[in-house]
Amino acid sequence: MSISKTDICNLALNHLAMKSLVNIDTETTPSATACNLYYEPVRDDTFREFRWPFATVRAALVLTTDEVLGWTYIYLYPVKAVTIWSVFDESTVDDKDTQEYEVIFIPGTNRRVICTQKETAYAEYTYKVEDTTIYDAKFAQAIGYKLAAMLAHQLTGSAELGLKLLEAYQGIVGEAKRISYSERLKKPVQTSSYQNSRG
Amino acid sequence: MTVVRKIQTSFSSGELSPSLYSRVDLNRYNTGLRKCKNFIVHPHGGVSNRAGTKHVAETKDSTKKSRLVKHIFSETQAYQLEFGDEYVRFFRNHGQLGLTIADTDAWTTPTAYVVGDFVDNGGLVYYCIVAHTSGTFATDLAAGKWVQQSIYEVPTPYAGADIFDLKFERSADVLYIFHKDYKTRTLSRYGDTDWRVAEYESEDGPFMSENISTALTMAVSAVTGTAVDVTTVGSILDDDHVNALFKMVHYIPGQVATTAFTSTASSTEISCFTTWRLISHGTWTGKIRVEKSTDNGSTWTALRDFSSGDDFNINTYGTEDIEANPYPFLVRCTCYSYTSGTANVDLTTDNYFNTGIIKMLTVASATAGTAEVLTAVGTTAATVAWSEGAWSTYRGFPSVGAFNEDRLCFAATEDEPMNIWMTRTGNYESFGVSSTLLATDAINIKLLARQLNAVNNLISLGDLAAMSTGSEWKIGADRTTLTPSTVYARPQSYRGTSDVTPAIIGNQMIYVQANGTVVRNYSYDYSSDSYTGSDLRILSEHLFNNYNIVEMDYQQDPNSIVWIVRDDGIMLSLTYMEEQDVIAWSWHETEGDIESVSVIPQDGYDEVWMTVNRDGGIFVEYMEQRLTSTDPSDQYYVDCGLQYDNSITDITGITAATPPVVTTTADHGLSDGDLIDIEGVVGMTELNGNRYKVANKAAKTFELTEEDTGDDIVGADYTAYVSGAEVRKCYSTFSGLSHLEGQTVAILGNGEVYPQQVVASGEITISRACSKISVGLPYTSDFETLNVEMPIKTGTLQGRPVKIANVTFRLLSSRGGWIGPNEDTLYEAFTPERLSLGTAPLLFSGDVREGLGAGYESGGRIFYRQVDPLPVTISAVIPELVAY
């Protein structure tokens, strides 16, 4: 299944009982204008919900010369990252979710940076996938619901409808999370606190 | 608040004035609109964009205004007359009437030609513009006495500046034309291209009040004659009295003719009016006869015979019927058989007043002139009892007229602006009044009002309505026939009427009030036994403020609309159906100024014609009928344009073969390689809606091949052809648009909207060849609802931000349009569905729900705009709204 931006917007418009669009990029109808306005923020919000497997990336970070008090190494925030989930190095890859880091804004260079104590740092983050054809079906549905929820008031005048659609959105995201867990083969090693205390 | 839906099912109050935007309590608010431009309102409540106008011809002189005047002989023979500066031209059946060589006589010399003559010379038709006696044609032509012109035209005396002051009345073939500065004239139709202007002549009046000054007398040099001298005591005559009538009354004493007959003989002739008396004495034997002559003694008719054989004398009298003998006559007595004795006979006549009528021929001074005697004057003695003709260049001519109760009624000269003259019944050229008043005599009545206000319209509504600048009058007779003794004039109201000719709708009229900006109706009201009316524009006064109304006319079919031309070139339409409480105003704008409007019946429909002052000149145009056809290619929604649709329909057969061969009755005129569209086929329906290329043509046959490849059409399996094929040749270039040279035109070709183009060399060229096309100036039609209002629990919606998220339009045979919450925020909606590539999207009927794109706004309105040359009919709008 390959899905287009117009399809996703039409999913949203269908939830609102609105007429479908033919081409979101050329139409100037209120529906098309509103979809265009909300599509990207809604998509990015949906990316942030959790580690969508189809969009999760693990890559080396680029070191900068910026300086931040309290941190040794300052890395560039990846341009295509929506959310950073963890920052680690080769030695801590199996325990990546517990490693310390901080995302900070540097006004002088007008950019976000990732601060860690790791000399050669990697990050796991959600990549801003713009090619809709590789979207997970659940992801597309989720955007559809969220977009509908956001547009409900504007396009139909009904705020209640928006709340219902938001619930539906959360349901879909929940389902997507559950399914995604089964796609993670490398599970963290579970050790009891007793073992830990034994060193 | 939840989303609620409100339906507005009727727009039958039309565009309402801004001063009513707050009157949500009015019933008419619920059926009103904020804007209704280039839309007409149907009496049923819906609105449709008006159809476009078709170009017919340029007026004779585009530097001057001209006026369209209808002349309806019957429902099937109706003309539009273009009245301009000293001419009139004629239109019928959507075309201008012209002359061909066959209609005209060959030029000859020497001939005395007058302005208005048409001749043919060297295969061309020429029109005489300067009266002359012909010499050599080329010389006369070079001298500007002729102009090459085949458009039929009749010269008139009316100057361009006076055209809009003319008033008209019609009687079958005759159009009566009134103007206060011109003698009343008739324009009579003898044929499509044979119209004649003639002066309206009355030889017996009407006259003003009789002179009462003993210092002013008038005398003629002879009691009859075609050129007698007129002398007056006191200054009476003026140069402008030439052709004026004067009435002179003389007292004629009783006369006696005494004769002693002793042989057959006749007495002297004495004049008599109605009564003669005869007495004889003596003893005689013979026969005596009383005779009468009405031709001044040339012929005599017997009235009574008497005979005596020495035993009888006569003492009798006789009275002639005044109706049969309105003028004095001669009597005598004749002894036509004599035997013996002496018959002493006294024939006497009673005294009477003789009324003579003269028509001034020349005026030498204030006291002298010459005249033609029309009705014999009593004596050559001077008389103080003279009356001046009411109509003359000196006194002015009637400015308006109308037929009422078999009389032709006239009103308002410059000198007697409140006078009304009516002819005798059945004789529209006689103002005769008998010495003993008869029911059929002419009537002269003055409106006695507080102010002197000229009558400017006469309308027969059963009673005669005389509308003056200060009051409205009913002229009639109480439950009886209108006669000189029963007639009365009663004021009905004191509104005052403007000069604009009112429109008659059923049994009432719509007129413009004296200030020129208020439109009222006027009809008989049973309860008050008077004529009364109401202000029809009060709810839409903004369309009238600061404007004057120039002209109006009523289009009964199909929508009962009064069309009103405003002095700024905008035309208003009033959908008016009093019994259904429909009073709906809208306004119409075109790329130019509308100057005149006139409605005539055409093909069972009332057609609106107009003159429009556009960039390229002043044009005569008519508004196309809104079609019942839902074929998009037939639609016509452009102004001042043309529609090309030339079909070959005499197709006798199409073979079911490869390729199919089409046979026509007459020569089809197509060439190999021509593209054609076929539709309407019964039987071989496989061909319908397709485009083919013509191949292997003969005069009356051709083959069908593929449009693109030229391959033969495989038609062997087609159904047999039955009938009905319409073949249209496709063109890419369309000419005949020189009247729109340099202007941007909208194009609808085979139902597709093409990009607008600028006309160059009178042509346009479109990207794909079309067989049916409408080309003309584009116009936009706007529709905007009023602020939404409905009762809600917390009071009113007014003053609350309201959001209309979606709106459902209930449409009929519509396509295209832009919508939005206001005029400045519009987007293209109603995207039509295309059934197949190459076929124009169909017109749509039904509900379409569209997002309006509105946020929370004060008001909550819906704006619709049609920019395409396509029809739209909105029968309801259903907004979905939520209030903050």
Coordinates of N, CA and C in Angstrom, one line a residue, chain A residues 55-178:
Chain A
A55 N 10.4 4.7 11.6 CA 11.1 6.0 11.5 C 12.2 6.1 12.5
T56 N 12.6 5.0 13.2 CA 13.6 5.2 14.2 C 15.0 5.0 13.6
V57 N 15.9 5.9 14.0 CA 17.2 6.0 13.3 C 18.2 5.9 14.5
R58 N 19.4 5.2 14.2 CA 20.5 5.3 15.2 C 21.7 5.7 14.4
A59 N 22.2 6.9 14.8 CA 23.3 7.4 13.9 C 24.3 8.2 14.8
A60 N 25.5 8.4 14.3 CA 26.5 9.1 15.0 C 26.2 10.6 14.9
L61 N 26.6 11.3 16.0 CA 26.3 12.7 16.1 C 27.5 13.5 15.6
V62 N 27.3 14.7 15.2 CA 28.4 15.6 14.7 C 28.8 16.5 15.8
L63 N 30.1 16.5 16.1 CA 30.6 17.3 17.2 C 30.7 18.8 16.8
T64 N 30.4 19.7 17.8 CA 30.5 21.1 17.5 C 31.6 21.7 18.4
T65 N 31.9 22.9 18.2 CA 32.8 23.6 19.1 C 32.1 24.5 20.1
D66 N 30.8 24.4 20.1 CA 30.0 25.1 21.1 C 30.4 24.7 22.5
E67 N 30.2 25.6 23.5 CA 30.5 25.2 24.8 C 29.3 25.4 25.7
V68 N 29.1 24.4 26.6 CA 27.9 24.5 27.5 C 28.5 24.2 28.9
L69 N 28.2 25.0 29.8 CA 28.7 24.8 31.2 C 28.1 23.5 31.7
G70 N 29.0 22.6 32.2 CA 28.5 21.3 32.8 C 28.6 20.2 31.9
W71 N 28.8 20.4 30.6 CA 28.9 19.3 29.7 C 30.2 19.5 28.9
T72 N 30.8 18.3 28.5 CA 32.1 18.2 27.9 C 32.0 18.3 26.4
Y73 N 31.0 17.5 25.9 CA 30.9 17.4 24.4 C 29.6 17.9 23.9
I74 N 29.6 18.7 23.0 CA 28.4 19.3 22.4 C 28.2 18.9 21.0
Y75 N 27.1 18.3 20.7 CA 26.9 17.8 19.3 C 25.7 18.5 18.7
L76 N 25.7 18.5 17.3 CA 24.6 19.1 16.6 C 23.4 18.3 16.7
Y77 N 22.3 19.0 16.8 CA 21.0 18.3 16.8 C 20.7 17.9 15.4
P78 N 20.4 16.6 15.1 CA 20.3 16.2 13.7 C 19.1 16.9 13.1
V79 N 19.3 17.4 11.9 CA 18.3 18.2 11.2 C 17.0 17.5 11.0
K80 N 17.0 16.2 10.7 CA 15.8 15.5 10.4 C 15.2 14.8 11.6
A81 N 15.8 15.1 12.8 CA 15.3 14.4 14.0 C 14.0 15.1 14.5
V82 N 13.0 14.3 14.8 CA 11.8 14.9 15.5 C 12.0 14.9 17.0
T83 N 12.5 13.8 17.4 CA 12.6 13.6 18.9 C 13.9 12.7 19.1
I84 N 14.7 13.1 20.1 CA 15.9 12.3 20.5 C 15.4 11.4 21.6
W85 N 15.6 10.1 21.4 CA 15.2 9.2 22.5 C 16.3 8.8 23.4
S86 N 17.6 8.7 22.9 CA 18.7 8.4 23.8 C 20.0 8.8 23.1
V87 N 21.1 9.0 24.0 CA 22.4 9.4 23.4 C 23.4 8.5 24.2
F88 N 24.3 7.9 23.4 CA 25.2 6.9 24.0 C 26.4 6.7 23.2
D89 N 27.4 5.9 23.7 CA 28.5 5.6 22.8 C 28.6 4.1 22.7
E90 N 29.7 3.7 22.1 CA 29.8 2.2 21.8 C 29.7 1.4 23.0
S91 N 30.3 1.9 24.1 CA 30.3 1.1 25.3 C 29.0 1.0 26.0
T92 N 28.1 2.0 25.8 CA 26.9 2.0 26.6 C 25.7 1.7 25.7
V93 N 25.9 1.1 24.5 CA 24.8 0.9 23.6 C 23.8 0.0 24.2
D94 N 24.2 -0.9 25.1 CA 23.2 -1.9 25.6 C 22.4 -1.2 26.8
D95 N 22.9 -0.1 27.2 CA 22.2 0.5 28.4 C 21.9 2.0 28.0
K96 N 21.6 2.2 26.7 CA 21.5 3.5 26.1 C 20.4 4.4 26.8
D97 N 19.3 3.8 27.2 CA 18.2 4.6 27.8 C 18.5 5.2 29.1
T98 N 19.6 4.8 29.7 CA 19.9 5.4 31.0 C 21.1 6.4 31.0
Q99 N 21.6 6.7 29.8 CA 22.7 7.6 29.6 C 22.2 9.0 29.7
E100 N 23.0 9.9 30.3 CA 22.6 11.3 30.5 C 23.0 12.1 29.3
Y101 N 22.1 13.0 29.0 CA 22.3 14.0 27.9 C 21.3 15.1 28.1
E102 N 21.4 16.2 27.4 CA 20.5 17.3 27.5 C 20.5 18.0 26.2
V103 N 19.3 18.4 25.8 CA 19.1 19.2 24.5 C 19.0 20.7 24.9
I104 N 19.9 21.5 24.3 CA 20.0 22.9 24.7 C 20.0 23.8 23.5
F105 N 19.5 25.0 23.6 CA 19.5 26.0 22.5 C 20.7 26.9 22.7
I106 N 21.5 27.2 21.6 CA 22.6 28.1 21.7 C 22.2 29.4 20.9
P107 N 21.9 30.4 21.6 CA 21.4 31.6 20.9 C 22.5 32.2 19.9
G108 N 23.8 32.1 20.3 CA 24.8 32.6 19.4 C 24.8 32.1 18.0
T109 N 24.6 30.8 17.9 CA 24.6 30.1 16.6 C 23.2 29.8 16.1
N110 N 22.2 30.2 17.0 CA 20.8 30.0 16.6 C 20.6 28.5 16.3
R111 N 21.0 27.6 17.2 CA 20.8 26.1 16.9 C 20.7 25.3 18.2
R112 N 20.0 24.2 18.0 CA 19.9 23.3 19.1 C 21.1 22.3 19.1
V113 N 21.5 22.0 20.3 CA 22.6 21.1 20.4 C 22.3 20.0 21.4
I114 N 23.0 18.9 21.3 CA 22.9 17.8 22.3 C 24.2 17.8 23.1
C115 N 24.0 17.9 24.4 CA 25.1 17.9 25.3 C 25.3 16.5 26.0
T116 N 26.5 15.9 26.0 CA 26.7 14.7 26.7 C 28.1 14.7 27.2
Q117 N 28.5 13.6 28.0 CA 29.9 13.5 28.4 C 30.6 12.5 27.6
K118 N 29.9 12.0 26.5 CA 30.5 10.9 25.6 C 31.3 11.6 24.6
E119 N 32.5 11.0 24.3 CA 33.4 11.6 23.3 C 33.0 11.3 21.9
T120 N 32.5 10.0 21.7 CA 32.0 9.7 20.3 C 30.6 9.2 20.5
A121 N 29.7 10.1 20.3 CA 28.3 9.9 20.7 C 27.5 9.5 19.5
Y122 N 26.6 8.6 19.8 CA 25.5 8.2 18.9 C 24.2 8.6 19.5
A123 N 23.2 8.7 18.6 CA 21.8 9.0 19.2 C 20.8 8.1 18.5
E124 N 19.8 7.8 19.2 CA 18.7 7.1 18.6 C 17.5 8.2 18.6
Y125 N 17.0 8.4 17.4 CA 15.9 9.4 17.3 C 14.9 9.0 16.2
T126 N 13.8 9.8 16.3 CA 12.8 9.5 15.2 C 13.1 10.5 14.1
Y127 N 13.2 9.8 13.0 CA 13.5 10.6 11.7 C 12.3 11.2 11.1
K128 N 12.4 12.4 10.7 CA 11.2 13.1 10.1 C 11.0 12.5 8.7
V129 N 10.3 11.4 8.6 CA 10.1 10.7 7.3 C 9.0 11.5 6.5
E130 N 9.4 12.0 5.4 CA 8.4 12.8 4.6 C 7.8 12.1 3.5
D131 N 8.5 11.0 3.1 CA 8.0 10.1 2.0 C 6.8 9.3 2.6
T132 N 5.6 9.7 2.2 CA 4.4 9.1 2.8 C 4.3 7.6 2.4
T133 N 5.0 7.2 1.3 CA 4.7 5.9 0.8 C 5.3 4.8 1.8
I134 N 6.2 5.2 2.6 CA 6.7 4.2 3.6 C 6.1 4.3 4.9
Y135 N 5.1 5.1 5.0 CA 4.4 5.2 6.4 C 3.7 3.9 6.7
D136 N 3.8 3.6 8.0 CA 3.1 2.5 8.6 C 1.6 2.9 8.5
A137 N 0.8 1.9 8.3 CA -0.7 2.1 8.1 C -1.2 2.8 9.4
K138 N -0.8 2.3 10.5 CA -1.3 2.8 11.8 C -0.9 4.3 11.9
F139 N 0.3 4.6 11.5 CA 0.8 6.0 11.5 C -0.1 6.9 10.7
A140 N -0.4 6.4 9.5 CA -1.2 7.2 8.6 C -2.6 7.4 9.2
Q141 N -3.1 6.4 9.8 CA -4.4 6.5 10.4 C -4.4 7.5 11.6
A142 N -3.3 7.4 12.3 CA -3.1 8.3 13.5 C -3.1 9.7 13.1
I143 N -2.3 10.0 12.0 CA -2.3 11.4 11.5 C -3.7 11.8 11.1
G144 N -4.4 10.9 10.4 CA -5.7 11.2 9.9 C -6.6 11.6 11.1
Y145 N -6.6 10.8 12.2 CA -7.5 11.1 13.3 C -7.1 12.5 14.0
K146 N -5.8 12.6 14.1 CA -5.3 13.8 14.8 C -5.6 15.1 14.0
L147 N -5.4 14.9 12.7 CA -5.7 16.1 11.8 C -7.2 16.4 11.9
A148 N -8.0 15.3 11.8 CA -9.4 15.6 11.9 C -9.8 16.2 13.2
A149 N -9.1 15.8 14.3 CA -9.4 16.4 15.6 C -9.1 17.9 15.6
M150 N -7.9 18.2 15.0 CA -7.5 19.6 15.0 C -8.4 20.4 14.1
L151 N -8.9 19.8 13.0 CA -9.7 20.6 12.1 C -11.2 20.6 12.4
A152 N -11.6 19.8 13.3 CA -13.0 19.6 13.5 C -13.7 21.0 13.7
H153 N -13.2 21.7 14.6 CA -13.8 23.0 14.9 C -13.8 24.0 13.7
Q154 N -12.6 24.0 13.1 CA -12.5 24.9 12.0 C -13.4 24.6 10.8
L155 N -13.4 23.3 10.5 CA -14.2 22.9 9.3 C -15.6 22.6 9.5
T156 N -16.0 22.2 10.7 CA -17.4 21.8 10.9 C -18.0 22.7 12.0
G157 N -17.2 23.4 12.7 CA -17.8 24.2 13.8 C -18.0 23.5 15.1
S158 N -17.8 22.2 15.1 CA -18.1 21.3 16.2 C -16.9 21.0 17.0
A159 N -16.8 21.5 18.3 CA -15.7 21.2 19.2 C -15.8 19.8 19.7
E160 N -17.1 19.3 20.0 CA -17.3 18.0 20.6 C -16.7 16.9 19.7
L161 N -16.9 17.1 18.4 CA -16.4 16.2 17.4 C -14.9 16.0 17.5
G162 N -14.2 17.2 17.8 CA -12.8 17.2 17.9 C -12.3 16.3 19.1
L163 N -13.1 16.4 20.2 CA -12.7 15.6 21.4 C -12.8 14.1 21.1
K164 N -13.9 13.7 20.4 CA -14.1 12.3 20.1 C -13.0 11.8 19.2
L165 N -12.6 12.6 18.2 CA -11.6 12.2 17.3 C -10.2 12.1 18.0
L166 N -10.0 13.0 19.0 CA -8.8 12.9 19.8 C -8.7 11.6 20.5
E167 N -9.8 11.2 21.1 CA -9.9 9.9 21.8 C -9.5 8.7 20.8
A168 N -10.1 8.8 19.6 CA -9.8 7.8 18.6 C -8.4 7.8 18.3
Y169 N -7.8 9.0 18.2 CA -6.4 9.1 17.9 C -5.5 8.4 18.9
Q170 N -5.9 8.6 20.2 CA -5.1 8.0 21.3 C -5.3 6.5 21.2
G171 N -6.4 6.0 20.9 CA -6.6 4.6 20.7 C -5.7 4.0 19.7
I172 N -5.6 4.7 18.6 CA -4.8 4.2 17.5 C -3.3 4.2 17.9
V173 N -2.9 5.3 18.5 CA -1.5 5.4 19.0 C -1.2 4.2 19.9
G174 N -2.1 4.0 20.8 CA -2.0 2.9 21.8 C -1.7 1.5 21.1
E175 N -2.6 1.3 20.1 CA -2.5 0.1 19.3 C -1.1 0.0 18.6
A176 N -0.7 1.1 18.1 CA 0.6 1.2 17.3 C 1.7 0.8 18.3
K177 N 1.7 1.4 19.5 CA 2.7 1.1 20.5 C 2.8 -0.3 20.8
R178 N 1.6 -0.9 21.1 CA 1.6 -2.4 21.4 C 2.2 -3.2 20.3

